[in-house]
mmCIF file of C-alpha atoms in Angstrom:
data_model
loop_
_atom_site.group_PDB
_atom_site.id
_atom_site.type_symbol
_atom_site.label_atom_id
_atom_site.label_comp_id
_atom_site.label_asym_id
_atom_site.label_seq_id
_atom_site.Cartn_x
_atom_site.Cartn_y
_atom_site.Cartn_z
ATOM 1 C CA UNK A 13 5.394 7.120 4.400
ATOM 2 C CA UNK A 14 2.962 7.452 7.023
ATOM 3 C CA UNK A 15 4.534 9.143 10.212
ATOM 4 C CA UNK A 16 3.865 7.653 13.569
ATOM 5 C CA UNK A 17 5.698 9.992 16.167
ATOM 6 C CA UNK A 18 5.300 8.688 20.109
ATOM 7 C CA UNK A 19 6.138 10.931 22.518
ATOM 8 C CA UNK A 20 7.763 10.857 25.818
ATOM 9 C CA UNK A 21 7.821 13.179 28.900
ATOM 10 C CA UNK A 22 9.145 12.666 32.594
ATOM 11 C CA UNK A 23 7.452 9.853 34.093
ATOM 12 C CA UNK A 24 6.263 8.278 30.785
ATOM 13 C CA UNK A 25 5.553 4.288 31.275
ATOM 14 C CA UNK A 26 8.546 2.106 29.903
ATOM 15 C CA UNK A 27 5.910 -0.433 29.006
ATOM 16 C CA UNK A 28 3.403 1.523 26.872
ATOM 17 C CA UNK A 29 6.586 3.350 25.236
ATOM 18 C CA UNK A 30 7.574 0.199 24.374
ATOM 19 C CA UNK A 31 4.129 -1.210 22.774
ATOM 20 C CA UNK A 32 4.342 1.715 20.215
ATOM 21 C CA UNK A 33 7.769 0.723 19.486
ATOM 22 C CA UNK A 34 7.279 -3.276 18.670
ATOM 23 C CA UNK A 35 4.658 -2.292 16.724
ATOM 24 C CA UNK A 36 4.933 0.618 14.632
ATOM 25 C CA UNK A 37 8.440 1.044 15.009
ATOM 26 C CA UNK A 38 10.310 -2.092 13.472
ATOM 27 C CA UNK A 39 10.292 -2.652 9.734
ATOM 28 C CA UNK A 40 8.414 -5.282 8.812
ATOM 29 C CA UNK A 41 9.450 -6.415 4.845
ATOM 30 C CA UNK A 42 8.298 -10.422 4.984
ATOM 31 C CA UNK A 43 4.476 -8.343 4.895
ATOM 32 C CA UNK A 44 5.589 -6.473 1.787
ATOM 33 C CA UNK A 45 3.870 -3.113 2.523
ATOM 34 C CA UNK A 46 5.493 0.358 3.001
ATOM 35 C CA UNK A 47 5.669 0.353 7.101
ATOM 36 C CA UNK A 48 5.108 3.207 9.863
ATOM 37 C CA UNK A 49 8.427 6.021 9.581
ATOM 38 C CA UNK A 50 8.665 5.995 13.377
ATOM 39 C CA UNK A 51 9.622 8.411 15.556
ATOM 40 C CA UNK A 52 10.283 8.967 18.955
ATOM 41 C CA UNK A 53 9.586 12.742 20.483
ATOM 42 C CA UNK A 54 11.210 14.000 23.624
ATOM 43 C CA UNK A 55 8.541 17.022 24.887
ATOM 44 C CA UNK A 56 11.703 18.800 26.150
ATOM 45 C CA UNK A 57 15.552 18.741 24.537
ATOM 46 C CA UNK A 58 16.774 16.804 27.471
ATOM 47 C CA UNK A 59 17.305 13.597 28.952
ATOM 48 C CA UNK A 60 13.365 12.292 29.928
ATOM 49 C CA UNK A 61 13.443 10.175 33.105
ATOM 50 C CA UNK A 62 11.417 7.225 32.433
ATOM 51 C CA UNK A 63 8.820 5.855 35.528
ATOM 52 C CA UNK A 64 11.060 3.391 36.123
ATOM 53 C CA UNK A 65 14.108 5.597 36.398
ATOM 54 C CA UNK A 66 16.270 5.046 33.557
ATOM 55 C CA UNK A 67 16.760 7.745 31.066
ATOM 56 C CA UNK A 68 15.855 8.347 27.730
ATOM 57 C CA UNK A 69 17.633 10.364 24.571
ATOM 58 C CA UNK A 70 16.116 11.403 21.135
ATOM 59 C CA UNK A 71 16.813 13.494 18.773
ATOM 60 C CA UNK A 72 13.445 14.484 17.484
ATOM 61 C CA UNK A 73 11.057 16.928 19.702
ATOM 62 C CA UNK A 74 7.892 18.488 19.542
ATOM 63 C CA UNK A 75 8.674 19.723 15.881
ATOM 64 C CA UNK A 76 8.266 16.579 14.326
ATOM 65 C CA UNK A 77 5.049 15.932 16.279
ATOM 66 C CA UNK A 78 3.730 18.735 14.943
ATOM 67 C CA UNK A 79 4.339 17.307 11.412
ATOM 68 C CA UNK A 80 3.165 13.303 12.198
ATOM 69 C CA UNK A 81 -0.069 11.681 10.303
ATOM 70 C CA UNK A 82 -0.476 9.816 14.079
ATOM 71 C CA UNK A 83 0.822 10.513 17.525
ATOM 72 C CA UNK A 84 0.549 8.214 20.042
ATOM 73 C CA UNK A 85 1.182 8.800 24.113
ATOM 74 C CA UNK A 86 2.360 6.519 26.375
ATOM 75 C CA UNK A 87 0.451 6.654 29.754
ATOM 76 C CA UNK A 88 2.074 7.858 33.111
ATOM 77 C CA UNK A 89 0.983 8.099 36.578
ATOM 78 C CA UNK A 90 -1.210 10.656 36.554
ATOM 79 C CA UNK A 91 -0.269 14.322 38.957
ATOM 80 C CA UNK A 92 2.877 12.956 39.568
ATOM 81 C CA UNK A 93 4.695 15.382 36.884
ATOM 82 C CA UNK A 94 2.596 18.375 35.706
ATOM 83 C CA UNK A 95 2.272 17.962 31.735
ATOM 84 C CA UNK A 96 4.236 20.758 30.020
ATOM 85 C CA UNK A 97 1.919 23.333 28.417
ATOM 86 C CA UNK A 98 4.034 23.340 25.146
ATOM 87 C CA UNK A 99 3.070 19.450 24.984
ATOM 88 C CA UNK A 100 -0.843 20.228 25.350
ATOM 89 C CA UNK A 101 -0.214 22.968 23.136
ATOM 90 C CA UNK A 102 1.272 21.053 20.595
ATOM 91 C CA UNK A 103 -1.579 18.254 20.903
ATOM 92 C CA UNK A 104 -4.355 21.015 20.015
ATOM 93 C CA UNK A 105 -3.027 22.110 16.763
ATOM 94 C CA UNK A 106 -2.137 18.519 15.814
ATOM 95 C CA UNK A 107 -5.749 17.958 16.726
ATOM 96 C CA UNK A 108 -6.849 20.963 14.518
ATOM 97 C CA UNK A 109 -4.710 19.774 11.344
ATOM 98 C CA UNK A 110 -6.035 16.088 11.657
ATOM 99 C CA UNK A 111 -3.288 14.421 13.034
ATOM 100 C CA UNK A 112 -4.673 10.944 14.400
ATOM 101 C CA UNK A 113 -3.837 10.843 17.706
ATOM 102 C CA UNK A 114 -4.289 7.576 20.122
ATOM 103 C CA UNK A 115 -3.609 7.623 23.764
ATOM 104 C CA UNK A 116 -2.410 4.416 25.571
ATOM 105 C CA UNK A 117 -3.774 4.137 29.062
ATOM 106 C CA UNK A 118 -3.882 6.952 31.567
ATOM 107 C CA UNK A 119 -2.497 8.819 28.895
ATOM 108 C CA UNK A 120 -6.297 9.766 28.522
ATOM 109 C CA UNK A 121 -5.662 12.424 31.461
ATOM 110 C CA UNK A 122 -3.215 14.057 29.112
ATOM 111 C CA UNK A 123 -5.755 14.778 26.379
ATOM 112 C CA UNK A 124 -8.326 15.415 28.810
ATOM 113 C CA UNK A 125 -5.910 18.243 29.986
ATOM 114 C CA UNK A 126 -5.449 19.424 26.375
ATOM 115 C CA UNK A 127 -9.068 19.936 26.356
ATOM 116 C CA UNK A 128 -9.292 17.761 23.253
ATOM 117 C CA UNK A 129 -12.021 14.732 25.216
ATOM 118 C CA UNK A 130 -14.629 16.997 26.080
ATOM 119 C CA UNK A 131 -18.001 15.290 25.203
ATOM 120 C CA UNK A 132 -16.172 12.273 24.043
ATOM 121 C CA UNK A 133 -16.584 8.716 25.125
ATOM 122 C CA UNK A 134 -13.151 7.362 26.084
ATOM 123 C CA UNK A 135 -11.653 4.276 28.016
ATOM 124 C CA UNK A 136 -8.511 4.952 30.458
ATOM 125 C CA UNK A 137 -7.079 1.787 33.048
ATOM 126 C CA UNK A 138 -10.111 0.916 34.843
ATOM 127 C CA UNK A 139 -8.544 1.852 38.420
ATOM 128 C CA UNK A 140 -8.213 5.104 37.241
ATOM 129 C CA UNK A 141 -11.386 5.799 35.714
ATOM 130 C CA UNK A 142 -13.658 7.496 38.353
ATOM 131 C CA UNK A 143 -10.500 9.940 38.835
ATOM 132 C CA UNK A 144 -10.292 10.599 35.236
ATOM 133 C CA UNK A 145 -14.333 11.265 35.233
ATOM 134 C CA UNK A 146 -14.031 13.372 38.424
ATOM 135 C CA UNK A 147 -11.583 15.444 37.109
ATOM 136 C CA UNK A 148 -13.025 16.093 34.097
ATOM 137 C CA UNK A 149 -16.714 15.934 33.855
ATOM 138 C CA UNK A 150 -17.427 17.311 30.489
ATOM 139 C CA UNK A 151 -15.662 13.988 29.494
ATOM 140 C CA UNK A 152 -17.883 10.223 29.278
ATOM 141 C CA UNK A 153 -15.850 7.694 30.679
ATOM 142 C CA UNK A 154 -16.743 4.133 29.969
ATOM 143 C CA UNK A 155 -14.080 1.723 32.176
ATOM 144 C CA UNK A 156 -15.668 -1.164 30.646
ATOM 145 C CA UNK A 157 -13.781 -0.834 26.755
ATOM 146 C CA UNK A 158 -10.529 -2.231 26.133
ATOM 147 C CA UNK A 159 -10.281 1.118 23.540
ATOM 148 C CA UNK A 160 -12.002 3.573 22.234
ATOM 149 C CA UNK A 161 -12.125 4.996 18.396
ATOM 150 C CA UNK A 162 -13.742 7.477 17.065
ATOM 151 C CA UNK A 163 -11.593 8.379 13.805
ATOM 152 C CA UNK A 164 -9.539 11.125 14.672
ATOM 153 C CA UNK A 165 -8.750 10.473 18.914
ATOM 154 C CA UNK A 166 -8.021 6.807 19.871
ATOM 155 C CA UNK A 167 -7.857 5.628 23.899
ATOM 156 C CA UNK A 168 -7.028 2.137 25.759
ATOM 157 C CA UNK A 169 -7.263 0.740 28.693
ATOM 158 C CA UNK A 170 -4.884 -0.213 30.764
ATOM 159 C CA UNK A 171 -1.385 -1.576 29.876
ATOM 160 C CA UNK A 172 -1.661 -4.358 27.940
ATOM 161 C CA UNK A 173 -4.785 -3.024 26.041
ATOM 162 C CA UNK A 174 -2.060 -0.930 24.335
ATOM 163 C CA UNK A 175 -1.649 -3.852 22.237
ATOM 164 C CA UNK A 176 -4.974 -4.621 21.605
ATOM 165 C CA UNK A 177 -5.642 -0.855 20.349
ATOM 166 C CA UNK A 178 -1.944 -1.043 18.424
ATOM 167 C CA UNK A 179 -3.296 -4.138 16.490
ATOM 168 C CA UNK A 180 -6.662 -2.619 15.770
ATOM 169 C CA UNK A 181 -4.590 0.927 14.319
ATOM 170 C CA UNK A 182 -2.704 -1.753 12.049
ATOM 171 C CA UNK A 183 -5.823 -3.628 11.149
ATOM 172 C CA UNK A 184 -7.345 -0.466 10.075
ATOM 173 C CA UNK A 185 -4.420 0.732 8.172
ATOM 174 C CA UNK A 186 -3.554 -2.501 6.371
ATOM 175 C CA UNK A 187 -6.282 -5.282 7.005
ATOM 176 C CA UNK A 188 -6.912 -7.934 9.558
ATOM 177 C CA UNK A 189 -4.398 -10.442 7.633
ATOM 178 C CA UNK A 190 -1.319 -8.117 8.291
ATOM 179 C CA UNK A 191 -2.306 -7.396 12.142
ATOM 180 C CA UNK A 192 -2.711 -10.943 12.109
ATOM 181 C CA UNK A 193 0.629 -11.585 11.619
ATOM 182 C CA UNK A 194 2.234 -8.744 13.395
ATOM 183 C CA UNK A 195 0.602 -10.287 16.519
ATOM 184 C CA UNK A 196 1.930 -13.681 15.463
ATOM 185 C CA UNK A 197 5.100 -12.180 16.055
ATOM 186 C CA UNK A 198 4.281 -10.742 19.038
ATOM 187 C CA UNK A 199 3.289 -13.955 20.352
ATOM 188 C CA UNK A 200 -0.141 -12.605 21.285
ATOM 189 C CA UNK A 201 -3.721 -12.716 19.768
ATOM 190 C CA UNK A 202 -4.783 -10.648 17.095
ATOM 191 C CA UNK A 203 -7.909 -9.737 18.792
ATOM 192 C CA UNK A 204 -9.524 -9.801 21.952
ATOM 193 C CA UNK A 205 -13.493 -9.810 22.595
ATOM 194 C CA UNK A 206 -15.392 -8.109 25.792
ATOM 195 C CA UNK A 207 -13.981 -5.171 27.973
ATOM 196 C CA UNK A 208 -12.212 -4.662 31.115
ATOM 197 C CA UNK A 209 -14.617 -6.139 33.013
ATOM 198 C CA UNK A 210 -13.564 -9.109 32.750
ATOM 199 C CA UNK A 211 -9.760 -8.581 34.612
ATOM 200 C CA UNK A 212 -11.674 -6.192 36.609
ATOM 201 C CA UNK A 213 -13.044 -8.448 39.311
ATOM 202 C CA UNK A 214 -12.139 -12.039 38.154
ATOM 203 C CA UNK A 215 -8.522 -12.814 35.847
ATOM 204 C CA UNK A 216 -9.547 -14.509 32.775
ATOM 205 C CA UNK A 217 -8.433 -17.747 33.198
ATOM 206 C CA UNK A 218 -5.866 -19.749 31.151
ATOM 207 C CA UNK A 219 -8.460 -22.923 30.702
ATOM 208 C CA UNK A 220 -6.880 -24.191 27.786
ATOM 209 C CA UNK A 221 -4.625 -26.645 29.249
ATOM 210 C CA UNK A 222 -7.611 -28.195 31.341
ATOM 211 C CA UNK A 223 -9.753 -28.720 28.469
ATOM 212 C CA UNK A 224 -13.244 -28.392 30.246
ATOM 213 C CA UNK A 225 -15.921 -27.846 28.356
ATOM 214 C CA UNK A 226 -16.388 -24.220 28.249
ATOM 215 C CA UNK A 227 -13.307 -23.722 26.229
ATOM 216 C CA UNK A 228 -13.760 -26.688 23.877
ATOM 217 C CA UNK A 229 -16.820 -25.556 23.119
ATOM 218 C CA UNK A 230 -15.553 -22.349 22.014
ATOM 219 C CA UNK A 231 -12.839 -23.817 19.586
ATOM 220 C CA UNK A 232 -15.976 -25.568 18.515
ATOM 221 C CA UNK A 233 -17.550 -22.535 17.530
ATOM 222 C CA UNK A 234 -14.550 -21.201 15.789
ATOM 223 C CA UNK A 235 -14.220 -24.202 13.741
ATOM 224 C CA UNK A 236 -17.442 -23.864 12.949
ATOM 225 C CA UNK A 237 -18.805 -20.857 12.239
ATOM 226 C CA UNK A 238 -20.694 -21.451 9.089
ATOM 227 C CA UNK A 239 -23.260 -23.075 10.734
ATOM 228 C CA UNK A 240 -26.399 -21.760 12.049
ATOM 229 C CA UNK A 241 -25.675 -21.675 15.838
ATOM 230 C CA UNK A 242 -27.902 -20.865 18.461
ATOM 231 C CA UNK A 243 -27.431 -20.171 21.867
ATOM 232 C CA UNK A 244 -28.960 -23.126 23.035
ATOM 233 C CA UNK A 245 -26.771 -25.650 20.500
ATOM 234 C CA UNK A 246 -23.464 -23.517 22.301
ATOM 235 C CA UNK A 247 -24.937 -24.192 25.925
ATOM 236 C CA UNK A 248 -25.549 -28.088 25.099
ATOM 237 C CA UNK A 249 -22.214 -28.609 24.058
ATOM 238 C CA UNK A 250 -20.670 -26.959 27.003
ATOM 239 C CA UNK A 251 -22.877 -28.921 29.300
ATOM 240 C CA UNK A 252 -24.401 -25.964 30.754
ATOM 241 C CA UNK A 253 -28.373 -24.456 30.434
ATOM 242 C CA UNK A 254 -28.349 -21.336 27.918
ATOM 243 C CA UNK A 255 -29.023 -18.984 31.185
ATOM 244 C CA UNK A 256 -25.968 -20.742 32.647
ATOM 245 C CA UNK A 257 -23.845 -20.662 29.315
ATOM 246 C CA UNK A 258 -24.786 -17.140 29.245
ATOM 247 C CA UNK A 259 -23.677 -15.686 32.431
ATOM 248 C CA UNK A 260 -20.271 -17.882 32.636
ATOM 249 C CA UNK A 261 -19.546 -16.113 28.341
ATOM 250 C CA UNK A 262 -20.041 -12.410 30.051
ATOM 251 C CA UNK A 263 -17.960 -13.027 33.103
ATOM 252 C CA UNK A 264 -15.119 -15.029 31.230
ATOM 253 C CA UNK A 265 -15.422 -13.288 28.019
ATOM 254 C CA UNK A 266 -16.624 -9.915 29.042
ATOM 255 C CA UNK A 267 -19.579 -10.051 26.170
ATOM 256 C CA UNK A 268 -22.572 -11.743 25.136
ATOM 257 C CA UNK A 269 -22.264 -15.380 22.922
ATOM 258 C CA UNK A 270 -23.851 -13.657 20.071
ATOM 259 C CA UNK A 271 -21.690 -10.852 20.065
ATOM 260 C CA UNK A 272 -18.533 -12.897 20.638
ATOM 261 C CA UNK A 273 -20.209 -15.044 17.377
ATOM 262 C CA UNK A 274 -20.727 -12.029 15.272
ATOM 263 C CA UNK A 275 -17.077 -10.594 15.440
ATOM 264 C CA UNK A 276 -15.730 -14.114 14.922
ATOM 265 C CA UNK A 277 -17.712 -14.556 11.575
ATOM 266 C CA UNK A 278 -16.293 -10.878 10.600
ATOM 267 C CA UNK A 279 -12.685 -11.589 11.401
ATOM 268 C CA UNK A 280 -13.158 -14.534 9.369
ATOM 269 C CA UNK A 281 -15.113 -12.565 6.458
ATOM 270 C CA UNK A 282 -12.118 -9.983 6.199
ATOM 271 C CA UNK A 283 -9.286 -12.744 5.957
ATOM 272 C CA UNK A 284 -11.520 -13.861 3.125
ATOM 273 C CA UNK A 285 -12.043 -10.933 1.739
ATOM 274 C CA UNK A 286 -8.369 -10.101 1.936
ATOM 275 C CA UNK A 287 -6.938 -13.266 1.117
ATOM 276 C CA UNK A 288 -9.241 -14.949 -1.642
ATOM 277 C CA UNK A 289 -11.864 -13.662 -4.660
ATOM 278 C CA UNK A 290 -14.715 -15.551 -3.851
ATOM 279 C CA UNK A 291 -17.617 -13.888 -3.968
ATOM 280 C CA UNK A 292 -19.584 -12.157 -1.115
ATOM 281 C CA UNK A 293 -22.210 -14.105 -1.319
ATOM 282 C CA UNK A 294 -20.000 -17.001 -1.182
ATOM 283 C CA UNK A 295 -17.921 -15.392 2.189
ATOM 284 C CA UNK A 296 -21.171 -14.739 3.641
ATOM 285 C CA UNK A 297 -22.272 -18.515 3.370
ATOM 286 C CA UNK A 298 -19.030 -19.368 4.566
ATOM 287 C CA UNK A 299 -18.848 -17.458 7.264
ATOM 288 C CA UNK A 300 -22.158 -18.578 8.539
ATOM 289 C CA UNK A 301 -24.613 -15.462 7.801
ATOM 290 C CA UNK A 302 -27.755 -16.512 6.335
ATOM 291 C CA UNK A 303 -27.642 -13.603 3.445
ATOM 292 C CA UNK A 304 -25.491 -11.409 1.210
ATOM 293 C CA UNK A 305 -27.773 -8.588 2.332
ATOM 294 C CA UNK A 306 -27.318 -9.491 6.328
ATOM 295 C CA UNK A 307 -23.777 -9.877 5.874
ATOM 296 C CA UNK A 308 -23.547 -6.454 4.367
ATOM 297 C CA UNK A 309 -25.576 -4.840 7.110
ATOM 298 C CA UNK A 310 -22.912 -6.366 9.587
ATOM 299 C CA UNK A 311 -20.005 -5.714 8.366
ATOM 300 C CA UNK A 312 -21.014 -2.242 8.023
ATOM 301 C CA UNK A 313 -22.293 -1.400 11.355
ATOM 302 C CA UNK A 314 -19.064 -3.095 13.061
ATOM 303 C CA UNK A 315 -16.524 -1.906 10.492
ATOM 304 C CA UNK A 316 -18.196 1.174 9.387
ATOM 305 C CA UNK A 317 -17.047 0.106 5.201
ATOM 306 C CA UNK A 318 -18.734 -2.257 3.087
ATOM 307 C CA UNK A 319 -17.332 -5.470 2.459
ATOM 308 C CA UNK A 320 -16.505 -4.325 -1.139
ATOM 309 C CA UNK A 321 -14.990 -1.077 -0.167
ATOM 310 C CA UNK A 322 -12.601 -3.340 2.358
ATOM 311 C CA UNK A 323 -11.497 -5.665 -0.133
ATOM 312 C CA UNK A 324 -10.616 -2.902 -2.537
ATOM 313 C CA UNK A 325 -8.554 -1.597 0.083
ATOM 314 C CA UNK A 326 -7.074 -4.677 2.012
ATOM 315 C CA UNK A 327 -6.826 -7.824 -1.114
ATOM 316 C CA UNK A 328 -3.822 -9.062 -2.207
ATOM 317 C CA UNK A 329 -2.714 -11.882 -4.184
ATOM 318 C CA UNK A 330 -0.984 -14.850 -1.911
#
């Protein structure tokens, strides 16, 4: 089984702690794959005081870390407890074995201590970024990513994007359909587009319930994304110019409309390709991209694996 070990230190964020655990730490049989073994690492054999006070008991420490496939650190606020040097210490040589190792908001500063970010581009909560960059130069902060993945080190943003870079660990591990559900029982969606920005300045808004035109026009989209759409056909719809239709997708969305398009037409490409054997010329009609070839290119610059390659690894029968 593939160990997942989360660890927890004085000050550690209740929330973030508990991400890890709804999602890698339950077993999950109605998906019928071999789930995460889960465990939960104290940095010190001792009670851990939690940031909201309460205290917290395991009886696994930094010696299982040092054996886990992926460790995963809840965020804190940062300088308010020094880090212990056996828990950077132990980070480095899980780094140097090839431990996969994912960070969940400020939990960033951690790494960044370990000397493990250094020339990396990472995400951290957005009101902590320009800290996290002044502190440690060497590393490229970009506040504007929900996460960050670069195969071996994984960051989020803040608080709830600990979900959204949860779901995309499962989603790499065992396909968009599984993720899929896990965030069904969650309650929350599998995926969400655009960055930070968009909760930086302006909350995106729960429009759904008012039904204006902007939103319908995206569950449009959605229902129809084997068309050819344009821009222009998107903007009409929503009663706006394309300028106009652009500007209100970045600041409500956080990205552009042909962006947002793009990743809708893969999602819906790898629940083909994991649920059904058409073939991928048939998913790419389907899924509205005018070739095989273009489809191909796609799906390999987003997912970095060819469509093929993903449905060997991610098809099963339903």
């Amino acid at each position: 089984m593939h160990t997942v070990a989360v660890l927890i230190y004085d000050s550690v964020n209740p929330f973030e702690l508990a991400v890890a655990t709804e999602v890698f730490g339950f077993d999950r049989p109605e998906l019928a794959v071999p789930w995460y073994r889960f465990l939960v690492c104290a940095c010190e054999p001792r009670p851990i005081r939690s940031a909201a006070g309460f205290l917290l008991t395991t009886p696994y420490t930094l010696e299982q870390v040092e054996e886990a496939d992926t460790i995963i650190i809840p965020g804190s606020r940062p300088g308010v407890v020094p880090v212990p040097e056996p828990l950077l210490a132990t980070l480095r040589r899980s780094y140097q074995r090839g431990a996969r190792i994912i960070t969940l908001c400020t939990a960033t500063f951690i790494l960044a201590a370990a000397g493990l970010l250094d020339g990396r581009c990472v995400t951290t909560h957005w009101a902590w970024a320009a800290e996290l960059a002044a502190r440690y130069p060497r590393v490229q902060v970009d506040p504007k990513r929900l996460y960050t993945d670069d195969g071996q080190i994984l960051t989020s943003a803040g608080t709830a994007a600990a979900i959204d870079l949860s779901l995309h660990v499962v989603r790499q591990d065992y396909g968009a359909e599984v993720a899929a559900a896990v965030a069904r029982r969650m309650v929350v969606p599998p995926h969400r587009d655009g960055g930070q920005a968009q909760y930086i300045q302006t909350p995106l808004l729960s429009l759904r319930e008012q039904h204006e035109p902007f939103v319908t026009t995206l569950e449009w989209i959605t229902a129809n994304l084997h068309e050819d759409l344009t821009v222009e056909q998107m903007a009409k719809r929503a009663a706006m110019s394309p300028r106009t239709f652009a500007r209100r997708f970045q600041a409500t969305i956080g990205t552009t409309p042909y962006q947002w398009l793009l990743q809708q037409r893969i999602t819906l490409a790898q629940r083909q390709l994991e649920t059904t054997d058409e073939t991928i010329e048939r998913i790419a009609t389907c899924c509205g991209f005018r070739s095989a070839a273009t489809f191909r290119l796609h799906f390999q610059h987003l997912l970095h694996v060819s469509p093929q390659r993903y449905r060997q690894s991610f098809h099963y029968a339903r």
